[in-house]
Short mmCIF file of C-alpha atoms and ligand atoms in Angstrom, two decimals:
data_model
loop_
_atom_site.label_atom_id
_atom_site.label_comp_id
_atom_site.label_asym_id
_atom_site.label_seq_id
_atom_site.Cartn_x
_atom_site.Cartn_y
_atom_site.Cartn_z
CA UNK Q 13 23.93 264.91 249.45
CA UNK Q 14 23.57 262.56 246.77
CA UNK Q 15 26.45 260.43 245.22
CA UNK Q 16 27.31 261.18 241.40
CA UNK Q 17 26.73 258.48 238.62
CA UNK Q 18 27.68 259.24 235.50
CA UNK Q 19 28.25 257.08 231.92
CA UNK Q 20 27.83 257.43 228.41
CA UNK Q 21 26.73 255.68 225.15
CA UNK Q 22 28.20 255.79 221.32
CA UNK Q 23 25.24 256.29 218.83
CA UNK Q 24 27.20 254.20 216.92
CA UNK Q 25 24.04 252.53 214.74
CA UNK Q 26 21.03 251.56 217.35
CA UNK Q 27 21.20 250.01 220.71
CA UNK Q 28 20.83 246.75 221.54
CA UNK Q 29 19.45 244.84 224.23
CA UNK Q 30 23.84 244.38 225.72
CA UNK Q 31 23.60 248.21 225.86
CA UNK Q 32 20.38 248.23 227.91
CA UNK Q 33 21.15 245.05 229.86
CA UNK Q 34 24.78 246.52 231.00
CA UNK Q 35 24.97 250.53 230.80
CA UNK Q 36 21.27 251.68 230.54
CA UNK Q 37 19.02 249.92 232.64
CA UNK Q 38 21.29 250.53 234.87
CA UNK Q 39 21.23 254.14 235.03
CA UNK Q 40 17.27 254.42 235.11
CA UNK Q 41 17.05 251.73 237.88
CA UNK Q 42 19.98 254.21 240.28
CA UNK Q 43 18.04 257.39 239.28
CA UNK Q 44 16.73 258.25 242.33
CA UNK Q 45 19.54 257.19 244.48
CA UNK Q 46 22.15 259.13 242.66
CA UNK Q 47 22.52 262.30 240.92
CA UNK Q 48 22.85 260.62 237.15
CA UNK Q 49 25.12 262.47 234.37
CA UNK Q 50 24.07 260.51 231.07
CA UNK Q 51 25.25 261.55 227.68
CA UNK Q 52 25.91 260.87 224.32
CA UNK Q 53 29.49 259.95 223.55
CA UNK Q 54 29.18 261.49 220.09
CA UNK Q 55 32.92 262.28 219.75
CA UNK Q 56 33.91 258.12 220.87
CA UNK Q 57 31.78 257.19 217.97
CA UNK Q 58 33.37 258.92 215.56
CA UNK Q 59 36.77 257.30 215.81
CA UNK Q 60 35.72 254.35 213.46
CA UNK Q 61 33.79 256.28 209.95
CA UNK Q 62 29.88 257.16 210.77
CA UNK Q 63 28.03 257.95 207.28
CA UNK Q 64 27.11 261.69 208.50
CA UNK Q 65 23.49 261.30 207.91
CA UNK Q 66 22.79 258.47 209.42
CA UNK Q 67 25.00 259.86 212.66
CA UNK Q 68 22.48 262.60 213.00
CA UNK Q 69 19.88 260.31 212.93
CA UNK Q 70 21.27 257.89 215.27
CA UNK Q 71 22.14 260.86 217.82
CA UNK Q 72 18.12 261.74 218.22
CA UNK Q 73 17.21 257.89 218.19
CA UNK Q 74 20.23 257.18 221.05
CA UNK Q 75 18.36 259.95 223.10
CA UNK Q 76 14.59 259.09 222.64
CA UNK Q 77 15.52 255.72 223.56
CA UNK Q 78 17.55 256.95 227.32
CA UNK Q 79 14.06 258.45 227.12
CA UNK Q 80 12.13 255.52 226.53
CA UNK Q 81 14.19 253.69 228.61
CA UNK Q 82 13.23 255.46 231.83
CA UNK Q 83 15.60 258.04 232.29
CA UNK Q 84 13.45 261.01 233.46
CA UNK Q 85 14.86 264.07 232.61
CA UNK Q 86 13.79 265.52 236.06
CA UNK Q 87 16.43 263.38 237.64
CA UNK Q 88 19.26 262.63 235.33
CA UNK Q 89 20.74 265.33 233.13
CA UNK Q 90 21.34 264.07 229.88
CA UNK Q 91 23.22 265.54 227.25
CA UNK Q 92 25.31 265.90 224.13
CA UNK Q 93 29.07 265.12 224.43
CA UNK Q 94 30.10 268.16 222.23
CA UNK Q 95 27.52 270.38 223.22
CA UNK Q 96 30.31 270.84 226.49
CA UNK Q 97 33.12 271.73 224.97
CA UNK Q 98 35.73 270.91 228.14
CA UNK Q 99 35.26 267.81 227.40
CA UNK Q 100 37.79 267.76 224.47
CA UNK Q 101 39.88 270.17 225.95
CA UNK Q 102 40.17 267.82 228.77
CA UNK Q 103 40.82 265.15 226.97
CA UNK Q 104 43.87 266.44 225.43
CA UNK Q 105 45.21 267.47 229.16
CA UNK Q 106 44.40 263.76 230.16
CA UNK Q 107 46.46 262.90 227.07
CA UNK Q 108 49.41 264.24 228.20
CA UNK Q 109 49.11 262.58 231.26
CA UNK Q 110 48.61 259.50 230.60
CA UNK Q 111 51.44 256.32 228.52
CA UNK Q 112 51.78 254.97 225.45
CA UNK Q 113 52.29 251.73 227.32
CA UNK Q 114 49.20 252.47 229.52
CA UNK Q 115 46.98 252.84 226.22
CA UNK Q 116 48.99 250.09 224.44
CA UNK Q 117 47.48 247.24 226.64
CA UNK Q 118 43.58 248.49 226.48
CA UNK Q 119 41.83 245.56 225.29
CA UNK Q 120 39.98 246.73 223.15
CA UNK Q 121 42.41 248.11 221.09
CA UNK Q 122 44.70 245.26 220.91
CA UNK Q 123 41.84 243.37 220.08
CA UNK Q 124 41.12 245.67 217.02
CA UNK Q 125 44.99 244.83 216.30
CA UNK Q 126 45.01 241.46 216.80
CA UNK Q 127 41.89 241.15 214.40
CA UNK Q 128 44.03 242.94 211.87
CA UNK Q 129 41.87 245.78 211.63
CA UNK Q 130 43.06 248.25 208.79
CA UNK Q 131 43.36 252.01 208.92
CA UNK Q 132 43.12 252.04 212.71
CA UNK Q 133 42.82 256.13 213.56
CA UNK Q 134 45.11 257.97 216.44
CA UNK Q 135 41.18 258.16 217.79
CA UNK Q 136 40.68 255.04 218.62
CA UNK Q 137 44.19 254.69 220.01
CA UNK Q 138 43.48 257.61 222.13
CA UNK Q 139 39.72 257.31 223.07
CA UNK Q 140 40.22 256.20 226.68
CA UNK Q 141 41.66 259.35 227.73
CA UNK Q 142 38.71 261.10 226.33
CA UNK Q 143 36.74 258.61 227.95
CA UNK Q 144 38.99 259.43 231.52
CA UNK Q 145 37.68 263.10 230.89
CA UNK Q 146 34.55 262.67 230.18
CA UNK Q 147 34.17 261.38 233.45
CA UNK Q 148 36.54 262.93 236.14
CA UNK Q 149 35.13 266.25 234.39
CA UNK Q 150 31.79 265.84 236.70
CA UNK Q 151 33.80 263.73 239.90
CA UNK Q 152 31.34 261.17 239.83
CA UNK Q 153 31.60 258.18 242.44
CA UNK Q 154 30.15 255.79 240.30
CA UNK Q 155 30.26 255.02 236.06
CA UNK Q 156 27.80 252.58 235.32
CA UNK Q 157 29.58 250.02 232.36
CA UNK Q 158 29.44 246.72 230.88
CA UNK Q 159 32.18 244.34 231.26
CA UNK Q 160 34.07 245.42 227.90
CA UNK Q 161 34.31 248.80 229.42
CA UNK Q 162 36.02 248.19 233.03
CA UNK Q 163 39.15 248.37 232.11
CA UNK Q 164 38.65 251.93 230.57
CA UNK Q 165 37.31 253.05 234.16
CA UNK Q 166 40.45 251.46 235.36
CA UNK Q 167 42.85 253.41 233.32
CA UNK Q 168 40.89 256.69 234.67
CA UNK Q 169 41.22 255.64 238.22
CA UNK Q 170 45.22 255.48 237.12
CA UNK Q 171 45.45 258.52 235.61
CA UNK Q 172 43.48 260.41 237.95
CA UNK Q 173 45.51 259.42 241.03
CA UNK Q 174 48.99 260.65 239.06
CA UNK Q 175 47.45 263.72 238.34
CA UNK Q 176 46.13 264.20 241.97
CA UNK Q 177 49.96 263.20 243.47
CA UNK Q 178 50.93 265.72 240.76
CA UNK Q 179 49.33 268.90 241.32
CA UNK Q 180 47.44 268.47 244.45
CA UNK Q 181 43.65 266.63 244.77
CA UNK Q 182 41.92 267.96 241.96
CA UNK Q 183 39.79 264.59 240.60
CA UNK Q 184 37.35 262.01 242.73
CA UNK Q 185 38.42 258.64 242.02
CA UNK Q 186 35.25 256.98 240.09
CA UNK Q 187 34.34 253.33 240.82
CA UNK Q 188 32.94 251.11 237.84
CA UNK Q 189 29.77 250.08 238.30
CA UNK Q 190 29.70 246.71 236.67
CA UNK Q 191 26.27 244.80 237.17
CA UNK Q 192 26.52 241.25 238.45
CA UNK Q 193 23.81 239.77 235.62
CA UNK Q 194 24.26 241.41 232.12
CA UNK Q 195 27.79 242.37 232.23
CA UNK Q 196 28.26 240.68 228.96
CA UNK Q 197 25.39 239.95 227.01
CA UNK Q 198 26.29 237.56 224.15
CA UNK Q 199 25.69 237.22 220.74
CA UNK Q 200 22.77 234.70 220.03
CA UNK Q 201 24.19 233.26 217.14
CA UNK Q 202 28.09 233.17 218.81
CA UNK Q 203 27.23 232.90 222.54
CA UNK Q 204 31.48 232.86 222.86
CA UNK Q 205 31.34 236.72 221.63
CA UNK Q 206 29.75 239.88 222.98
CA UNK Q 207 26.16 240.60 221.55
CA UNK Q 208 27.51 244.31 219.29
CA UNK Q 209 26.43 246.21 216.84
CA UNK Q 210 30.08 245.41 214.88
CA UNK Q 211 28.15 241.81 215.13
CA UNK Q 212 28.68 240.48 212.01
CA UNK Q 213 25.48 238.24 211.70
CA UNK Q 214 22.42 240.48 212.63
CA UNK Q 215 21.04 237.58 214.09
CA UNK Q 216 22.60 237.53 216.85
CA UNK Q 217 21.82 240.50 218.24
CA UNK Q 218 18.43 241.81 219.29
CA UNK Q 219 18.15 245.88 218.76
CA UNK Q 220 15.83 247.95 220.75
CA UNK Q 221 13.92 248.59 217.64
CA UNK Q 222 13.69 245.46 216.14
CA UNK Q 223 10.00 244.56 216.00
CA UNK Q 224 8.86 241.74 218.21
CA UNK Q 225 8.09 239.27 215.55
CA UNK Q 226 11.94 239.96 214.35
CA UNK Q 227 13.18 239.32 218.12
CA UNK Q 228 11.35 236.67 218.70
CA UNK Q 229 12.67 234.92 215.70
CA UNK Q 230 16.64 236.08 216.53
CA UNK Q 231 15.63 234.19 220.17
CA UNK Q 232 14.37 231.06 218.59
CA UNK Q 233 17.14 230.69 216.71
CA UNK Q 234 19.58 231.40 219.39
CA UNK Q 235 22.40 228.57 218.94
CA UNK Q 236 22.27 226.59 222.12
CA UNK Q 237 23.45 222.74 222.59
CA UNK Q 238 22.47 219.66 222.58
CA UNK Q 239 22.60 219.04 226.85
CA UNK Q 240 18.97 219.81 226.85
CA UNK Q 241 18.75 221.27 230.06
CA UNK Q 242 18.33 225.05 231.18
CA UNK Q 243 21.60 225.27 233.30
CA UNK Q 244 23.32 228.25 233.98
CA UNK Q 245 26.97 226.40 232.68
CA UNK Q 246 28.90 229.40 230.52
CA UNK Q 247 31.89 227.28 229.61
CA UNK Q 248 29.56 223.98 228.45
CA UNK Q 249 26.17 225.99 227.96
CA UNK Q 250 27.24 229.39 227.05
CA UNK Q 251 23.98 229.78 224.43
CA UNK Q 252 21.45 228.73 227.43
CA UNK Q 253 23.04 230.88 230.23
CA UNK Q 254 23.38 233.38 228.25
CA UNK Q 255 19.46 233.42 227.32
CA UNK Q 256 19.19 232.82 231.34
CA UNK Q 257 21.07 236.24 231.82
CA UNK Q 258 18.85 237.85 229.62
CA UNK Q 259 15.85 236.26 231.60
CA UNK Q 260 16.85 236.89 235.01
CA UNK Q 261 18.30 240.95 234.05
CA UNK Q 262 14.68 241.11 232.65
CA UNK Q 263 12.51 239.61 235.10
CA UNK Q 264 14.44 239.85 238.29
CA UNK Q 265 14.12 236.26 238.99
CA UNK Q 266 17.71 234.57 240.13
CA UNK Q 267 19.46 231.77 237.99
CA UNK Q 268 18.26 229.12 240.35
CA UNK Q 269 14.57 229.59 240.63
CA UNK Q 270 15.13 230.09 236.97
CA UNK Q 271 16.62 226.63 236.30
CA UNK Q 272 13.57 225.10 238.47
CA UNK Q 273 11.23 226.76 236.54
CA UNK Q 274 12.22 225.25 233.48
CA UNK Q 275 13.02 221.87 234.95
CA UNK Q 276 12.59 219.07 232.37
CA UNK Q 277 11.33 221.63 229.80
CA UNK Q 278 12.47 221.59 226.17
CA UNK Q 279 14.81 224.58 225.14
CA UNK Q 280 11.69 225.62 222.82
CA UNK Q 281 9.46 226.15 225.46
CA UNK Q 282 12.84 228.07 227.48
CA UNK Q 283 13.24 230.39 224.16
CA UNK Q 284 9.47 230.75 224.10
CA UNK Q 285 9.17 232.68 227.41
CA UNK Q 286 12.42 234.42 227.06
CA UNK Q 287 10.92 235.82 223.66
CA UNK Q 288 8.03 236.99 225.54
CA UNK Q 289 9.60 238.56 228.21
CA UNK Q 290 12.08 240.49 226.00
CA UNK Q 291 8.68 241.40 223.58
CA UNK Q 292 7.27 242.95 225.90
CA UNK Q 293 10.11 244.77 227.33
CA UNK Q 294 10.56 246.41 223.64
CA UNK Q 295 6.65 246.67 222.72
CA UNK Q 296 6.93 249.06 225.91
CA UNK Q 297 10.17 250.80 225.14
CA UNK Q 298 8.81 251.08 221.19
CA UNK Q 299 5.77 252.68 222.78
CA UNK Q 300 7.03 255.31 224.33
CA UNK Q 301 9.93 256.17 221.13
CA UNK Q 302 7.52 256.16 219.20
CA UNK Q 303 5.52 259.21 220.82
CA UNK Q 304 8.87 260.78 221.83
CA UNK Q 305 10.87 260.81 218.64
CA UNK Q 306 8.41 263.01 216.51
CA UNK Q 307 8.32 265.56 219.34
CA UNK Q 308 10.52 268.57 220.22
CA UNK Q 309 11.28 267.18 223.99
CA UNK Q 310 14.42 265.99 222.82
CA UNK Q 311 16.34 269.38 221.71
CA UNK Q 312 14.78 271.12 224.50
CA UNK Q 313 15.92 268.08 227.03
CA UNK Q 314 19.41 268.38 224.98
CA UNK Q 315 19.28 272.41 225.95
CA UNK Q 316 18.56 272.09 229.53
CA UNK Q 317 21.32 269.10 229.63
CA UNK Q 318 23.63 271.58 228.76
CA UNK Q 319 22.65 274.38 230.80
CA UNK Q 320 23.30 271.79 233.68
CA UNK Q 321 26.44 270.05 232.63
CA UNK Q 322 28.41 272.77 231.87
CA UNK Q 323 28.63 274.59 234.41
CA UNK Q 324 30.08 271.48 236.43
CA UNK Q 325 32.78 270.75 233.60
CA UNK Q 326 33.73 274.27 232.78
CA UNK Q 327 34.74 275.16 236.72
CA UNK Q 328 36.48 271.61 236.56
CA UNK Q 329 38.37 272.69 233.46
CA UNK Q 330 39.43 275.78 234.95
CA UNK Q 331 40.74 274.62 238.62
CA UNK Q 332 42.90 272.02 236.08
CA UNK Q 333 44.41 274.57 233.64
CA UNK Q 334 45.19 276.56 236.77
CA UNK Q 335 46.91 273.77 238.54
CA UNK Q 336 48.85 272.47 235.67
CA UNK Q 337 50.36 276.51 234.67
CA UNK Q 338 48.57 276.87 231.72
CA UNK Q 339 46.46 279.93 232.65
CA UNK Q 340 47.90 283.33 233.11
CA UNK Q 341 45.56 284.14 235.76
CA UNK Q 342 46.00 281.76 239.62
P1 ATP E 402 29.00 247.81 220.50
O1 ATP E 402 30.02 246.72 220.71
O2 ATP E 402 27.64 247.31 220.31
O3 ATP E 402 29.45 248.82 219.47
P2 ATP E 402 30.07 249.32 222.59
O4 ATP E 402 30.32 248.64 223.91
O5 ATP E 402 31.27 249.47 221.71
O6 ATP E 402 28.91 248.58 221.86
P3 ATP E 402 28.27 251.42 223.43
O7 ATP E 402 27.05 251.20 222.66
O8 ATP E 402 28.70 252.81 223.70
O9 ATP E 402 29.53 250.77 222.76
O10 ATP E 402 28.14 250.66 224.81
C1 ATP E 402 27.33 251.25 225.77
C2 ATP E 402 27.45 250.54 227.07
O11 ATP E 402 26.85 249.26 226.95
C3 ATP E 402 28.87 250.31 227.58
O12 ATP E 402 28.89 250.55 228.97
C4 ATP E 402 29.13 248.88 227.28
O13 ATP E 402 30.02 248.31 228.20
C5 ATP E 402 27.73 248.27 227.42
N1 ATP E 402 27.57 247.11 226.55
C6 ATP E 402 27.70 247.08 225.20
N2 ATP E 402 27.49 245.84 224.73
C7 ATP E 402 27.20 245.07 225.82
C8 ATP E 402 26.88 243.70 226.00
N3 ATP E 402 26.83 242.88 224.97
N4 ATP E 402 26.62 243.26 227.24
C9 ATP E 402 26.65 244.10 228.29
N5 ATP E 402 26.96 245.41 228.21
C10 ATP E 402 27.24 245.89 226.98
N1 LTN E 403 33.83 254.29 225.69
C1 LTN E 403 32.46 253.92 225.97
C2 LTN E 403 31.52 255.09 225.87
C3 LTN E 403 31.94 256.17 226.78
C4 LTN E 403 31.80 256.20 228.20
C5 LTN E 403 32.38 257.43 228.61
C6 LTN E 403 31.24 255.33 229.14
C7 LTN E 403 32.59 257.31 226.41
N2 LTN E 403 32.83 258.08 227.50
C8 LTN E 403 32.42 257.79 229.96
C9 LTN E 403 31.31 255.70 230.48
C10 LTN E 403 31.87 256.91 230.88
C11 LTN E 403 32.05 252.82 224.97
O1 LTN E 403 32.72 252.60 224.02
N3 LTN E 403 30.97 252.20 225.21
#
């Protein structure tokens, strides 16, 4: 039988070439070796304020582009968060089973502190143990994330083991599924922070619906150095290695042979066929949005998503509630 893979996505604005690069890509290119769960984390993304109506448009746009992507909806099921409503429920049991302290030192969230972020909601505080349901809902062996997200998986692995010493094995301990190029996509304009949508210069950070002749400028403009020489160096050349990342995710071709193609080249020759390569990879996914968006596919796809998903999370839900006493019937 095959293994489980499963991971999810905030349509939090559009996605970005970071999202494709760490999460997506990956869960096109392990389609056929694993059973892939993909959804929409429509409940993470509403922890920070989404502007309702462009939520609902970002939901349909998130999904046409897993579509355009490559996920085939004959091998991955691919759904709405909410549309399974164990999900929530789960997350409040995972909740209650998991520390202040533990949630206390996520990254991300201290980061959000340490930034002084104001108005910070009991969501955001709270959204890995949603996240830890989410996945140990479906027992998947693998959860394809970027770098930022590791730690997340981490705190599920935790949670799910206390729970299994509590009331007896009830959760598969999930693996993250980091990849080794792309973990961390950068921004092009501050190659020291991640490439996000919370970017604050749009510059440096190359959506999957930008149109070419916008990427292409956001790549030649990519702040590099003055070492001039394509070296994969992230602490003196984080602007070039990170363009070599993109490269190499991209084309396939390793950070060596990559460095000896562009030996004694000029960084605007380097940018030029990094622009190309990344061009083309959007001119293809834009292709295929395009004829997917204006279609019904995607509510249907949504429907039989559903149909498959909750099955898996409902039974989950159950055997928990019945192990923890909170069901009248054993
Ligand atoms: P953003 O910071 O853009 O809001 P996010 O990480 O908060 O993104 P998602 O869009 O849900 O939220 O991220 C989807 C997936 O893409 C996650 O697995 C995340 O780790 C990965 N990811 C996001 N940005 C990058 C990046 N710059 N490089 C590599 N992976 C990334
Ligand atoms: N928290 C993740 C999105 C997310 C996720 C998940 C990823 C929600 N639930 C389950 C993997 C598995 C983020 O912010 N990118």
């Amino acid at each position: 039988m095959k293994k489980r893979m499963l991971s999810g996505i905030k349509p939090t604005g559009q996605l970005h070439l970071g999202s494709y690069i760490g999460a997506l890509k990956q869960f096109v290119d392990y389609q056929d070796e694993y059973e892939v769960f993909a959804f929409i984390a429509n409940l993470h993304c509403i922890t920070v304020y989404q502007d309702p109506i462009e939520l609902r448009k970002n939901l349909r746009d998130c999904v046409a582009l897993y579509l355009a992507c490559g996920l085939d909806p004959e091998k991955a099921t691919i759904f709405l968060q909410t549309d399974i409503k164990a999900h929530a429920q789960l997350g409040f049991i995972m909740n209650c089973n998991t520390y202040m302290g533990e949630l206390n030192r996520m990254t991300q969230y201290k980061d959000k502190v340490a930034k002084g972020e104001k108005n910070l909601t009991g969501g955001i505080f709270t959204y890995p143990t949603l996240m830890s349901a989410d996945i140990l809902i479906y027992e998947p062996h693998y959860v394809p994330v970027g770098e930022d997200q590791k730690q997340h998986v981490e705190l599920t692995r935790d949670v799910a083991n206390r729970f299994n010493n509590r009331y007896g094995k009830t959760f598969t301990i999930p693996e993250p599924l980091i990849p080794k190029i792309g973990a961390r996509i950068m921004s092009l304009q501050d190659p020291t922070t991640k490439m996000s949508k919370s970017d604050h210069s749009d510059k440096g950070c190359i959506y999957l619906l930008d149109s070419p002749k916008k990427a292409r400028k956001k790549i030649m403009s990519a702040k590099t150095d003055d070492l001039a020489q394509v070296k994969f160096d992230t602490v003196n050349q984080p602007g070039i290695s990170n363009l070599i990342q993109i490269y190499s995710s991209l084309t396939g071709i390793n950070f060596s042979d990559i460095e000896t193609k562009f030996d004694g080249l000029g960084y605007g020759d380097f940018k030029k066929e990094v622009a190309n390569v990344v061009c083309s990879k959007l001119e293809e996914i834009q292709g295929k949005y395009n004829e997917i968006i204006n279609s019904n596919i995607i509510e249907e796809i949504l429907a039989d998503g559903k149909t498959k998903a909750e099955v898996l999370a409902n039974a989950k839900l159950d055997e928990v509630q019945r192990k923890i006493g909170i069901e009248i019937k054993m």
